[in-house]
Coordinates of C-alpha atoms and ligand atoms in Angstrom, one line a residue:
Chain A
M14 CA 20.9 -17.0 8.9
V15 CA 18.0 -18.2 11.1
K16 CA 16.2 -21.5 10.3
I17 CA 12.5 -21.6 10.8
T18 CA 9.8 -24.2 10.1
Y19 CA 6.3 -22.9 9.3
V20 CA 3.4 -25.4 9.6
E21 CA 0.2 -24.6 7.7
A22 CA -3.1 -25.4 9.3
D23 CA -3.5 -28.3 6.9
G24 CA -0.1 -29.7 8.0
R25 CA 2.1 -28.6 5.1
R26 CA 5.5 -27.6 6.3
Y27 CA 8.0 -25.1 4.9
E28 CA 11.7 -25.0 6.0
V29 CA 12.9 -21.5 5.5
E30 CA 16.2 -19.6 6.2
A31 CA 16.3 -15.9 6.6
P32 CA 18.8 -13.3 7.7
E33 CA 18.8 -11.9 11.2
G34 CA 17.1 -8.6 11.4
W35 CA 14.2 -9.6 9.1
S36 CA 10.8 -10.2 10.5
L37 CA 9.2 -13.6 11.0
M38 CA 6.6 -12.5 8.5
E39 CA 9.1 -11.5 5.8
A40 CA 10.9 -14.8 6.0
A41 CA 7.6 -16.6 5.4
F42 CA 6.3 -14.2 2.7
Q43 CA 9.4 -14.1 0.5
N44 CA 9.5 -17.9 0.5
G45 CA 5.9 -18.3 -0.5
V46 CA 4.4 -19.6 2.8
E47 CA 0.7 -19.5 2.0
G48 CA -0.9 -19.2 5.4
I49 CA 0.4 -15.7 5.9
E50 CA -1.3 -12.9 3.9
A51 CA 0.5 -9.9 5.3
E52 CA -1.6 -7.5 3.3
C53 CA 0.1 -4.4 4.8
G54 CA 3.6 -5.7 4.2
G55 CA 4.6 -5.6 7.8
A56 CA 3.3 -2.2 9.0
C57 CA 1.2 -3.7 11.8
N58 CA -1.9 -2.5 10.1
C59 CA -3.8 -5.6 8.9
A60 CA -3.4 -8.5 11.4
T61 CA -3.2 -10.9 8.5
C62 CA 0.2 -12.2 9.5
H63 CA -1.1 -13.9 12.7
V64 CA 0.8 -16.9 13.9
Y65 CA 0.9 -19.2 16.8
F66 CA 4.4 -18.8 18.2
D67 CA 6.6 -21.6 19.3
E68 CA 6.0 -21.9 23.1
R69 CA 9.6 -23.1 23.6
Y70 CA 10.9 -19.8 22.3
I71 CA 8.4 -17.3 23.7
D72 CA 10.8 -16.0 26.3
K73 CA 13.3 -15.1 23.7
V74 CA 11.2 -12.4 22.1
P75 CA 9.9 -9.1 23.5
Q76 CA 6.3 -8.9 24.6
P77 CA 3.8 -7.5 22.1
S78 CA 3.7 -3.7 21.9
A79 CA 0.4 -2.0 22.7
T80 CA -0.4 -1.6 19.0
E81 CA 0.3 -5.3 18.3
D82 CA -1.8 -6.3 21.3
E83 CA -4.7 -4.2 20.1
M84 CA -4.4 -5.7 16.6
L85 CA -4.3 -9.2 18.0
E86 CA -7.8 -8.6 19.4
C87 CA -8.9 -8.4 15.8
T88 CA -7.4 -11.4 14.1
A89 CA -9.6 -13.6 11.9
A90 CA -8.7 -16.9 13.6
E91 CA -9.0 -17.2 17.4
R92 CA -6.4 -15.4 19.6
R93 CA -4.5 -17.8 21.8
S94 CA -1.9 -17.2 24.5
N95 CA 0.9 -17.7 22.0
S96 CA -0.7 -15.5 19.3
R97 CA 1.6 -13.0 17.7
L98 CA 1.8 -10.8 14.6
S99 CA 4.7 -12.2 12.7
C100 CA 5.7 -8.9 11.2
Q101 CA 6.4 -7.6 14.7
I102 CA 9.0 -10.3 15.5
E103 CA 12.6 -9.7 14.6
L104 CA 14.7 -12.7 13.8
T105 CA 17.7 -13.3 16.0
S106 CA 20.1 -16.2 16.2
E107 CA 18.4 -17.2 19.4
L108 CA 15.3 -18.1 17.4
D109 CA 17.1 -20.6 15.2
G110 CA 15.1 -23.9 15.0
M111 CA 11.7 -22.5 15.8
V112 CA 8.5 -24.1 14.6
I113 CA 5.7 -21.7 13.9
N114 CA 2.1 -22.8 13.5
L115 CA -0.2 -20.9 11.2
P116 CA -4.0 -20.3 11.8
D117 CA -6.5 -21.7 9.3
T118 CA -7.6 -18.2 8.2
Q119 CA -6.2 -14.7 8.1
I120 CA -9.2 -12.8 6.6
Chain B
M5 CA -2.2 -20.5 -30.1
T6 CA -3.5 -23.0 -27.6
D7 CA -1.0 -22.4 -24.8
A8 CA -1.1 -18.6 -24.9
G9 CA -2.8 -18.7 -21.5
I10 CA -3.1 -15.7 -19.2
V11 CA -0.9 -12.7 -19.5
I12 CA -0.6 -10.0 -16.8
V13 CA 0.7 -6.6 -17.7
G14 CA 2.3 -4.9 -14.7
G15 CA 4.2 -6.6 -11.9
G16 CA 3.3 -4.3 -9.0
H17 CA 1.0 -5.1 -6.1
A18 CA -2.1 -5.8 -8.2
G19 CA -0.2 -7.8 -10.9
L20 CA 1.4 -10.1 -8.4
S21 CA -1.9 -10.5 -6.5
I22 CA -3.6 -11.6 -9.7
A23 CA -0.8 -14.1 -10.4
E24 CA -0.9 -15.6 -7.0
A25 CA -4.6 -15.7 -6.8
L26 CA -4.9 -17.5 -10.1
R27 CA -2.7 -20.4 -8.8
R28 CA -4.5 -20.5 -5.5
K29 CA -7.8 -20.7 -7.2
G30 CA -6.6 -23.7 -9.2
Y31 CA -5.5 -22.3 -12.6
E32 CA -3.0 -24.7 -14.1
G33 CA -2.3 -23.2 -17.5
R34 CA 0.4 -20.9 -18.7
L35 CA 0.9 -17.7 -16.8
Q36 CA 3.1 -14.8 -17.7
L37 CA 3.8 -11.7 -15.6
L38 CA 5.2 -8.8 -17.6
N39 CA 6.8 -5.9 -15.8
A40 CA 8.4 -2.8 -17.3
E41 CA 10.7 -2.5 -14.2
A42 CA 13.8 -4.6 -13.7
G43 CA 14.1 -7.1 -11.0
L44 CA 11.7 -8.9 -8.7
P45 CA 8.3 -7.3 -7.8
Y46 CA 8.8 -5.2 -4.6
Q47 CA 6.8 -3.3 -2.0
R48 CA 6.1 0.3 -2.6
P49 CA 4.9 1.6 0.8
P50 CA 8.4 1.3 2.5
L51 CA 10.0 3.4 -0.3
S52 CA 8.8 6.6 1.4
K53 CA 9.2 5.1 4.9
Q54 CA 11.8 2.5 6.1
F55 CA 13.7 2.6 2.9
L56 CA 14.1 6.4 2.7
K57 CA 15.0 6.5 6.3
G58 CA 17.8 4.0 5.6
E59 CA 16.3 1.4 7.9
W60 CA 15.7 -1.2 5.2
D61 CA 17.9 -2.3 2.3
E62 CA 16.8 -3.2 -1.2
A63 CA 16.7 -7.0 -0.5
R64 CA 14.1 -6.5 2.1
L65 CA 11.7 -4.8 -0.3
V66 CA 11.3 -7.9 -2.5
Q67 CA 7.9 -9.4 -2.2
R68 CA 8.5 -13.0 -3.2
N69 CA 11.9 -14.5 -3.9
A70 CA 12.8 -15.9 -7.3
G71 CA 12.2 -19.5 -6.2
F72 CA 8.5 -18.7 -5.6
Y73 CA 7.9 -17.9 -9.2
T74 CA 9.5 -21.1 -10.4
K75 CA 7.5 -23.2 -8.0
Q76 CA 4.3 -21.4 -8.9
R77 CA 5.2 -21.7 -12.7
I78 CA 4.8 -17.9 -13.1
E79 CA 6.9 -16.8 -16.1
R80 CA 8.2 -13.5 -14.9
L81 CA 9.5 -11.1 -17.6
S82 CA 11.2 -8.1 -16.2
S83 CA 12.3 -5.0 -18.2
A84 CA 9.5 -6.0 -20.4
K85 CA 7.5 -2.9 -21.3
V86 CA 4.3 -3.4 -23.3
I87 CA 3.8 -0.8 -26.0
S88 CA 0.6 -1.9 -27.6
I89 CA -2.3 -4.3 -27.1
D90 CA -4.5 -5.7 -29.9
P91 CA -7.7 -7.0 -28.4
A92 CA -9.1 -8.3 -31.7
Q93 CA -6.0 -10.5 -32.4
H94 CA -5.4 -11.3 -28.7
T95 CA -1.8 -10.1 -29.0
L96 CA 0.5 -7.5 -27.5
S97 CA 3.8 -6.0 -28.4
L98 CA 6.8 -5.4 -26.2
E99 CA 9.2 -2.5 -26.5
N100 CA 12.0 -5.0 -27.5
G101 CA 10.0 -6.0 -30.6
A102 CA 8.6 -9.3 -29.3
Q103 CA 5.0 -10.2 -29.8
L104 CA 3.0 -12.3 -27.4
H105 CA -0.4 -14.0 -27.7
W106 CA -2.9 -14.2 -24.9
Q107 CA -6.2 -15.9 -24.3
K108 CA -7.0 -13.7 -21.4
L109 CA -5.3 -10.5 -20.3
A110 CA -5.1 -8.7 -17.0
L111 CA -4.1 -5.0 -16.8
A112 CA -2.3 -3.9 -13.7
M113 CA -0.1 -1.0 -14.9
G114 CA -0.8 1.1 -11.9
S115 CA -0.3 4.9 -12.2
R116 CA 2.1 7.4 -13.4
L117 CA 3.5 10.5 -11.7
R118 CA 1.9 13.8 -12.2
R119 CA 4.8 16.1 -13.1
L120 CA 5.3 19.7 -11.9
A121 CA 4.9 22.1 -14.8
V122 CA 6.5 25.3 -13.9
P123 CA 9.7 26.9 -15.2
G124 CA 12.8 25.2 -13.9
S125 CA 11.0 21.9 -13.0
D126 CA 13.3 19.8 -15.1
A127 CA 16.5 21.1 -13.4
R128 CA 18.9 18.7 -11.7
G129 CA 18.0 18.2 -8.1
V130 CA 14.2 17.9 -8.7
Y131 CA 13.1 14.5 -7.5
Y132 CA 10.0 12.3 -7.5
L133 CA 9.1 9.2 -5.6
H134 CA 7.1 6.5 -7.2
S135 CA 9.4 3.6 -7.9
L136 CA 12.5 1.9 -6.4
H137 CA 14.5 3.7 -9.1
H138 CA 13.4 7.1 -7.7
A139 CA 13.9 6.0 -4.1
L140 CA 17.4 5.0 -4.7
A141 CA 18.2 8.3 -6.4
L142 CA 16.5 10.3 -3.7
R143 CA 18.1 8.4 -0.9
E144 CA 21.5 9.1 -2.4
A145 CA 20.8 12.8 -3.0
M146 CA 19.4 13.5 0.4
T147 CA 22.7 12.5 2.1
K148 CA 24.4 15.5 0.6
A149 CA 21.5 17.9 0.9
R150 CA 21.1 20.3 3.9
R151 CA 17.9 22.1 2.9
I152 CA 15.1 20.2 1.3
V153 CA 11.8 21.6 -0.1
V154 CA 8.9 19.2 -0.5
I155 CA 6.2 20.3 -2.8
G156 CA 2.8 18.6 -2.0
G157 CA 1.2 17.8 1.4
G158 CA -0.2 14.4 0.5
F159 CA 0.9 11.1 1.9
I160 CA 4.1 10.9 -0.1
G161 CA 5.2 14.4 0.7
L162 CA 4.5 14.0 4.4
E163 CA 6.2 10.7 4.7
A164 CA 9.2 11.9 2.9
A165 CA 9.3 15.1 5.0
C166 CA 9.3 12.8 8.0
A167 CA 12.3 10.9 6.7
F168 CA 14.1 14.1 5.9
A169 CA 13.4 15.7 9.3
S170 CA 14.4 12.5 11.0
A171 CA 17.7 12.7 9.2
G172 CA 18.3 16.2 10.6
K173 CA 17.6 18.1 7.3
Q174 CA 16.1 21.5 7.2
V175 CA 12.7 20.8 5.6
T176 CA 10.1 23.1 4.1
L177 CA 6.8 21.6 2.9
L178 CA 4.7 23.6 0.5
D179 CA 1.1 22.6 0.0
R180 CA -1.4 24.5 -2.1
A181 CA -4.5 23.6 -0.1
D182 CA -5.8 25.1 3.1
T183 CA -5.1 22.0 5.0
L184 CA -2.7 19.0 4.5
L185 CA -4.0 15.8 3.0
S186 CA -7.0 17.8 1.6
R187 CA -8.0 15.0 -0.7
S188 CA -8.0 12.3 1.9
A189 CA -8.3 13.3 5.5
S190 CA -10.6 15.2 7.8
T191 CA -9.7 18.5 9.4
P192 CA -8.9 17.2 12.9
V193 CA -6.5 14.6 11.4
A194 CA -4.9 17.2 9.1
S195 CA -4.4 19.7 11.9
Y196 CA -2.9 17.1 14.2
L197 CA -0.4 16.1 11.5
Q198 CA 0.4 19.7 10.8
Q199 CA 1.3 20.2 14.5
L200 CA 3.2 16.9 14.6
H201 CA 5.4 17.9 11.6
S202 CA 5.9 21.5 12.9
G203 CA 7.0 20.1 16.2
K204 CA 9.7 18.1 14.4
G205 CA 11.0 21.2 12.8
V206 CA 9.3 21.0 9.4
Q207 CA 8.2 24.4 8.2
I208 CA 4.8 24.0 6.5
E209 CA 3.4 26.6 4.2
N210 CA -0.3 26.1 3.4
R211 CA -2.0 27.8 0.4
A212 CA 1.4 27.9 -1.3
R213 CA 1.4 28.4 -5.1
V214 CA 4.6 27.4 -6.7
T215 CA 5.4 29.5 -9.7
E216 CA 9.0 28.6 -10.4
I217 CA 11.9 26.4 -9.5
A218 CA 15.0 28.6 -9.3
V219 CA 18.0 27.2 -11.1
S220 CA 21.6 28.0 -11.0
N221 CA 24.1 26.2 -13.2
A222 CA 21.4 23.7 -14.2
E223 CA 20.9 22.8 -10.5
V224 CA 18.0 23.6 -8.3
S225 CA 18.6 26.5 -6.0
G226 CA 15.2 27.1 -4.6
V227 CA 11.4 27.4 -5.0
R228 CA 9.5 30.5 -5.6
L229 CA 5.8 31.1 -4.8
D230 CA 3.3 33.4 -6.5
D231 CA 3.4 35.9 -3.5
G232 CA 7.1 36.3 -4.1
Q233 CA 8.3 34.1 -1.2
F234 CA 11.5 32.2 -1.9
F235 CA 12.7 29.0 -0.2
A236 CA 16.3 28.0 -0.8
A237 CA 16.9 24.3 -1.5
D238 CA 19.6 21.9 -2.3
I239 CA 17.1 19.4 -3.5
V240 CA 13.3 19.5 -4.2
L241 CA 11.0 16.6 -3.9
V242 CA 7.7 16.8 -5.8
G243 CA 4.8 14.7 -4.6
I244 CA 1.7 16.1 -6.3
G245 CA -0.1 12.9 -7.1
V246 CA -0.4 10.3 -9.8
E247 CA -2.6 9.6 -12.8
P248 CA -3.8 6.2 -14.0
E249 CA -1.5 4.6 -16.6
V250 CA -4.3 4.3 -19.2
A251 CA -2.5 5.1 -22.5
L252 CA -2.3 1.5 -23.6
A253 CA -5.9 0.7 -22.7
E254 CA -7.1 3.8 -24.5
M255 CA -5.1 2.9 -27.6
A256 CA -6.6 -0.6 -27.5
G257 CA -10.1 0.9 -27.5
L258 CA -11.1 -0.1 -24.0
A259 CA -13.6 2.2 -22.2
C260 CA -11.6 4.6 -20.0
S261 CA -12.3 7.7 -18.0
D262 CA -9.7 8.7 -15.5
G263 CA -8.9 4.9 -15.3
V264 CA -9.9 1.8 -17.1
Q265 CA -13.5 1.2 -16.5
V266 CA -14.4 -2.2 -15.0
D267 CA -17.6 -3.7 -13.7
A268 CA -18.3 -5.2 -10.3
Y269 CA -16.1 -8.3 -11.3
C270 CA -13.2 -6.3 -12.6
L271 CA -14.0 -7.0 -16.2
T272 CA -13.2 -4.2 -18.7
S273 CA -15.3 -3.4 -21.8
H274 CA -13.6 -6.4 -23.4
P275 CA -14.8 -9.9 -22.3
D276 CA -11.3 -11.3 -22.1
I277 CA -9.6 -8.4 -20.3
V278 CA -9.7 -7.6 -16.6
A279 CA -8.1 -4.7 -14.7
A280 CA -7.2 -4.1 -11.1
G281 CA -5.3 -1.7 -8.8
D282 CA -4.5 2.0 -9.3
I283 CA -5.5 1.8 -12.9
A284 CA -9.1 0.5 -12.4
R285 CA -12.2 2.7 -12.1
F286 CA -15.3 1.0 -10.8
H287 CA -18.7 1.6 -9.2
H288 CA -18.3 0.9 -5.4
P289 CA -21.4 -0.7 -4.2
L290 CA -20.9 0.5 -0.6
Y291 CA -20.6 4.1 -1.7
N292 CA -22.8 4.0 -4.8
R293 CA -20.4 6.0 -6.8
S294 CA -17.6 5.6 -9.3
V295 CA -14.1 5.4 -7.6
R296 CA -10.5 4.8 -8.4
L297 CA -8.4 3.8 -5.4
E298 CA -4.7 4.1 -4.9
S299 CA -3.9 1.7 -2.1
I300 CA -2.4 -1.6 -1.3
Q301 CA -5.6 -3.0 0.0
N302 CA -7.4 -2.2 -3.2
A303 CA -4.5 -3.6 -5.4
V304 CA -4.4 -6.8 -3.5
E305 CA -8.0 -7.5 -3.0
Q306 CA -9.2 -6.3 -6.4
G307 CA -6.5 -8.4 -7.9
K308 CA -8.0 -11.5 -6.3
H309 CA -11.4 -10.8 -7.7
A310 CA -9.9 -10.1 -11.2
A311 CA -8.2 -13.5 -11.0
G312 CA -11.5 -15.2 -10.1
T313 CA -13.2 -13.5 -13.1
L314 CA -10.5 -14.7 -15.5
L315 CA -11.4 -18.2 -14.3
G316 CA -15.1 -17.7 -14.8
M317 CA -16.0 -17.2 -11.2
R318 CA -18.3 -14.3 -10.4
D319 CA -17.5 -12.7 -7.1
E320 CA -18.5 -9.1 -6.7
Y321 CA -15.8 -6.7 -5.4
R322 CA -17.3 -4.8 -2.5
A323 CA -14.5 -4.6 0.1
V324 CA -14.2 -1.6 2.4
P325 CA -11.2 0.5 1.3
W326 CA -8.5 1.0 3.9
F327 CA -5.2 2.8 3.9
W328 CA -2.4 3.6 6.3
S329 CA 0.5 6.0 6.7
D330 CA 3.3 6.0 9.2
Q331 CA 4.8 9.3 10.2
Y332 CA 7.3 9.5 13.1
D333 CA 5.7 7.4 15.9
T334 CA 2.2 8.2 14.6
K335 CA 0.1 5.6 12.8
L336 CA -2.7 7.0 10.7
Q337 CA -5.2 4.4 9.5
I338 CA -8.2 5.2 7.3
A339 CA -11.2 2.8 6.9
G340 CA -13.7 3.7 4.2
L341 CA -14.0 6.8 2.0
S342 CA -14.7 10.1 3.6
A343 CA -15.4 12.4 0.7
D344 CA -18.8 14.1 1.0
H345 CA -19.3 13.5 4.7
D346 CA -21.5 15.9 6.6
L347 CA -20.7 15.0 10.2
E348 CA -17.5 14.4 12.1
V349 CA -17.5 12.8 15.5
I350 CA -14.3 12.5 17.6
R351 CA -13.7 9.5 19.8
G352 CA -10.9 10.1 22.2
D353 CA -8.9 13.2 23.0
E354 CA -8.0 15.2 19.9
H355 CA -4.8 16.5 21.5
S356 CA -3.5 13.2 22.9
G357 CA -2.3 11.8 19.6
R358 CA -4.7 8.9 20.1
F359 CA -8.2 9.5 18.7
S360 CA -10.5 8.6 15.9
V361 CA -12.7 10.7 13.6
F362 CA -16.0 9.0 12.6
C363 CA -17.3 10.5 9.4
Y364 CA -21.0 10.3 8.5
A365 CA -22.8 11.1 5.4
Q366 CA -26.6 11.4 5.8
K367 CA -26.4 9.5 9.1
Q368 CA -24.5 6.6 7.5
L369 CA -21.0 5.9 8.8
V370 CA -18.8 6.2 5.7
A371 CA -15.2 6.4 7.0
V372 CA -13.2 6.3 10.2
E373 CA -9.8 7.9 10.5
T374 CA -7.7 6.7 13.5
L375 CA -4.5 8.0 14.9
N376 CA -2.6 5.5 17.0
A377 CA -5.9 3.6 17.7
P378 CA -5.6 0.4 15.7
A379 CA -8.4 -1.5 17.4
D380 CA -10.9 1.3 16.5
H381 CA -9.6 1.0 12.9
M382 CA -10.2 -2.8 12.7
I383 CA -13.7 -2.5 14.2
A384 CA -14.5 0.4 11.9
R385 CA -13.7 -1.8 8.9
R386 CA -16.2 -4.3 10.1
L387 CA -18.9 -1.8 10.9
I388 CA -18.7 -0.2 7.5
Q389 CA -18.6 -3.5 5.7
A390 CA -21.7 -4.6 7.6
G391 CA -23.4 -1.3 7.0
V392 CA -23.8 -0.7 10.7
S393 CA -23.7 3.0 11.8
P394 CA -23.1 3.6 15.6
K395 CA -25.2 6.5 17.0
P396 CA -22.9 9.5 16.9
D397 CA -23.1 9.8 20.8
D398 CA -22.0 6.2 21.1
A399 CA -19.1 6.7 18.7
A400 CA -18.0 9.7 20.7
N401 CA -18.0 7.8 24.0
P402 CA -14.8 5.9 24.4
D403 CA -16.4 3.7 27.1
F404 CA -19.0 2.5 24.6
D405 CA -18.0 -0.9 23.2
L406 CA -18.3 -0.6 19.4
R407 CA -17.9 -4.4 19.1
S408 CA -21.3 -4.9 20.8
L409 CA -22.8 -3.6 17.5
L410 CA -21.4 -6.4 15.4
Ligands
LIG7 C1 6.3 5.8 -2.2 C2 4.9 5.2 -2.1 C3 4.3 4.9 -0.9 C4 3.1 4.3 -0.7 N1 2.6 4.0 0.5 C5 1.4 3.4 0.7 C6 0.9 3.0 1.9 O1 1.5 3.3 3.0 N2 -0.3 2.4 2.0 C7 -1.0 2.1 0.9 O2 -2.1 1.5 1.0 N3 -0.6 2.5 -0.4 C8 0.6 3.1 -0.5 N4 1.0 3.5 -1.7 C9 0.2 3.2 -2.9 C10 0.3 1.8 -3.4 O3 1.7 1.5 -3.5 C11 -0.3 1.7 -4.8 O4 -1.7 2.0 -4.7 C12 -0.1 0.3 -5.3 O5 1.2 0.0 -5.6 C13 -0.9 0.0 -6.6 O6 -0.6 -1.2 -7.1 P1 -0.7 -1.4 -8.7 O7 -0.3 -2.8 -9.0 O8 -2.0 -1.0 -9.2 O9 0.4 -0.4 -9.3 P2 2.0 -0.5 -9.1 O10 2.3 -1.1 -7.8 O11 2.4 0.9 -9.3 O12 2.5 -1.4 -10.2 C14 2.4 -1.2 -11.6 C15 3.5 -1.8 -12.3 O13 3.2 -1.9 -13.7 C16 4.4 -1.6 -14.5 N5 4.0 -1.1 -15.8 C17 3.4 0.1 -16.1 N6 3.2 0.2 -17.4 C18 3.7 -1.0 -17.9 C19 3.8 -1.5 -19.3 N7 3.4 -0.7 -20.3 N8 4.3 -2.7 -19.5 C20 4.8 -3.4 -18.4 N9 4.7 -3.0 -17.2 C21 4.1 -1.8 -16.9 C22 5.1 -0.6 -13.6 O14 6.4 -0.5 -13.9 C23 4.8 -1.1 -12.2 O15 5.8 -2.0 -11.8 C24 2.3 4.1 -1.9 C25 2.8 4.4 -3.2 C26 4.1 4.9 -3.3 C27 4.6 5.2 -4.6
LIG8 S1 1.7 -7.7 7.9 FE1 0.1 -6.5 8.4 S2 0.0 -6.6 10.5 FE2 1.7 -7.8 10.1

């Protein structure tokens, strides 16, 4: 299991545990984290699962694919250097302890 | 019955969206979510994609975990099939004999499968794909099958064909129309997908009229067409569309016509009953015609509007419809509704596997279908929502920045 903390734009925190192999979006969604909409359920089609990734862990995940990169250009909140689509990030044991910040809007 | 509160019938994508939106919009009262299926509400799109391919397990399909419902005080009743609704009394009955009261009701029963009606179609080995229950049975059956015939070249048929071909099965796809996806995609997209599937070994028969499912020892042995052609099969998957699940609403006397009729705020012909998702038919303000949509986008977003209406808010539903389908490494995305268009403009190279088709009706951009071009899709949604139509020459020019129009 991988432990992740999600922090909503208004400061609310969720401590979540999810199995390796799931996506960072699924871990949030199943546990009711509100700041992720994930309208397309993880198909990299909606850009409503945008997160600001933990800078300390950014080397431990692969770079965005071309599709993700294009979709990141279309997020509702501003794109930053650590912006990712959470449905495209697979949880691994290396990511244990991450803190993920959520944007103030997804739509 | 003071604490009857709000009852939602149907725990699919729309039903869950209504429940969540009610709480987010501040509803504090009693909230019951009734679902005919067992278990927690789950996602349907992966059933014909990751789940059928064996990449995902059942646990991963679940939308929200059980703790979520407790925290949100959503009383979730599973295996709870509603068999009648009495709008005058504000009650409904469940199959198990129970009766419930409601102050306000939301209908989100989705759609039901259209069944194949030819001789032999109820033989063992004929499968459908609409629910988790179907997907489990099909996934099990396909492991033992060598030759699979798919009837129907819509999204379900094509996605399943992809899963079958990827698993090394010998796949034949029979479609009655001239082109694949005839209800929902333009010719360039349909021809590209036809080539894509053929390249993966799927044998596609267009204009195929199925007249019989051949049966031997009560098991499927093949499929026969009206021109006499015969395709041997160990199993057959039928994907010929769905119909709105309107029987309950019709019995209850609500206005229905290929769907439960709702107004711009998702209200049915009864002032305390809303409807959303596959079941709802409404007048789309962007297209100025009556539509019924079968998509996640519609279920989720219309659900939010229906929730607002239950709480006395009036927020017109006018979102641009969008849809996607994943087949092999190809991502098809559709923004808008393309029926009745009179001009198709292609952006990008039609043979490269990365292009978009801009569909216009009377000079107005009505839909954009993209293949592996997600940025075009996202921009298209915004253009259509804003009512902005790029000049066809600009749309066709990949160097023209469409964003500059927004
Ligand atoms: C295999 C498959 C793949 C799909 N892929 C995509 C895709 O990639 N992209 C996309 O946008 N859309 C896709 N769709 C379509 C999308 O899933 C539907 O449009 C969406 O689920 C509609 O939501 P809904 O809530 O209206 O209906 P549903 O999700 O079908 O939910 C209706 C629920 O109501 C319950 N119900 C029915 N009658 C009763 C009753 N009398 N009492 C109690 N409960 C009842 C049903 O059991 C069901 O659980 C797919 C559909 C399928 C089947
Ligand atoms: S969930 Fe839709 S893009 Fe991630």
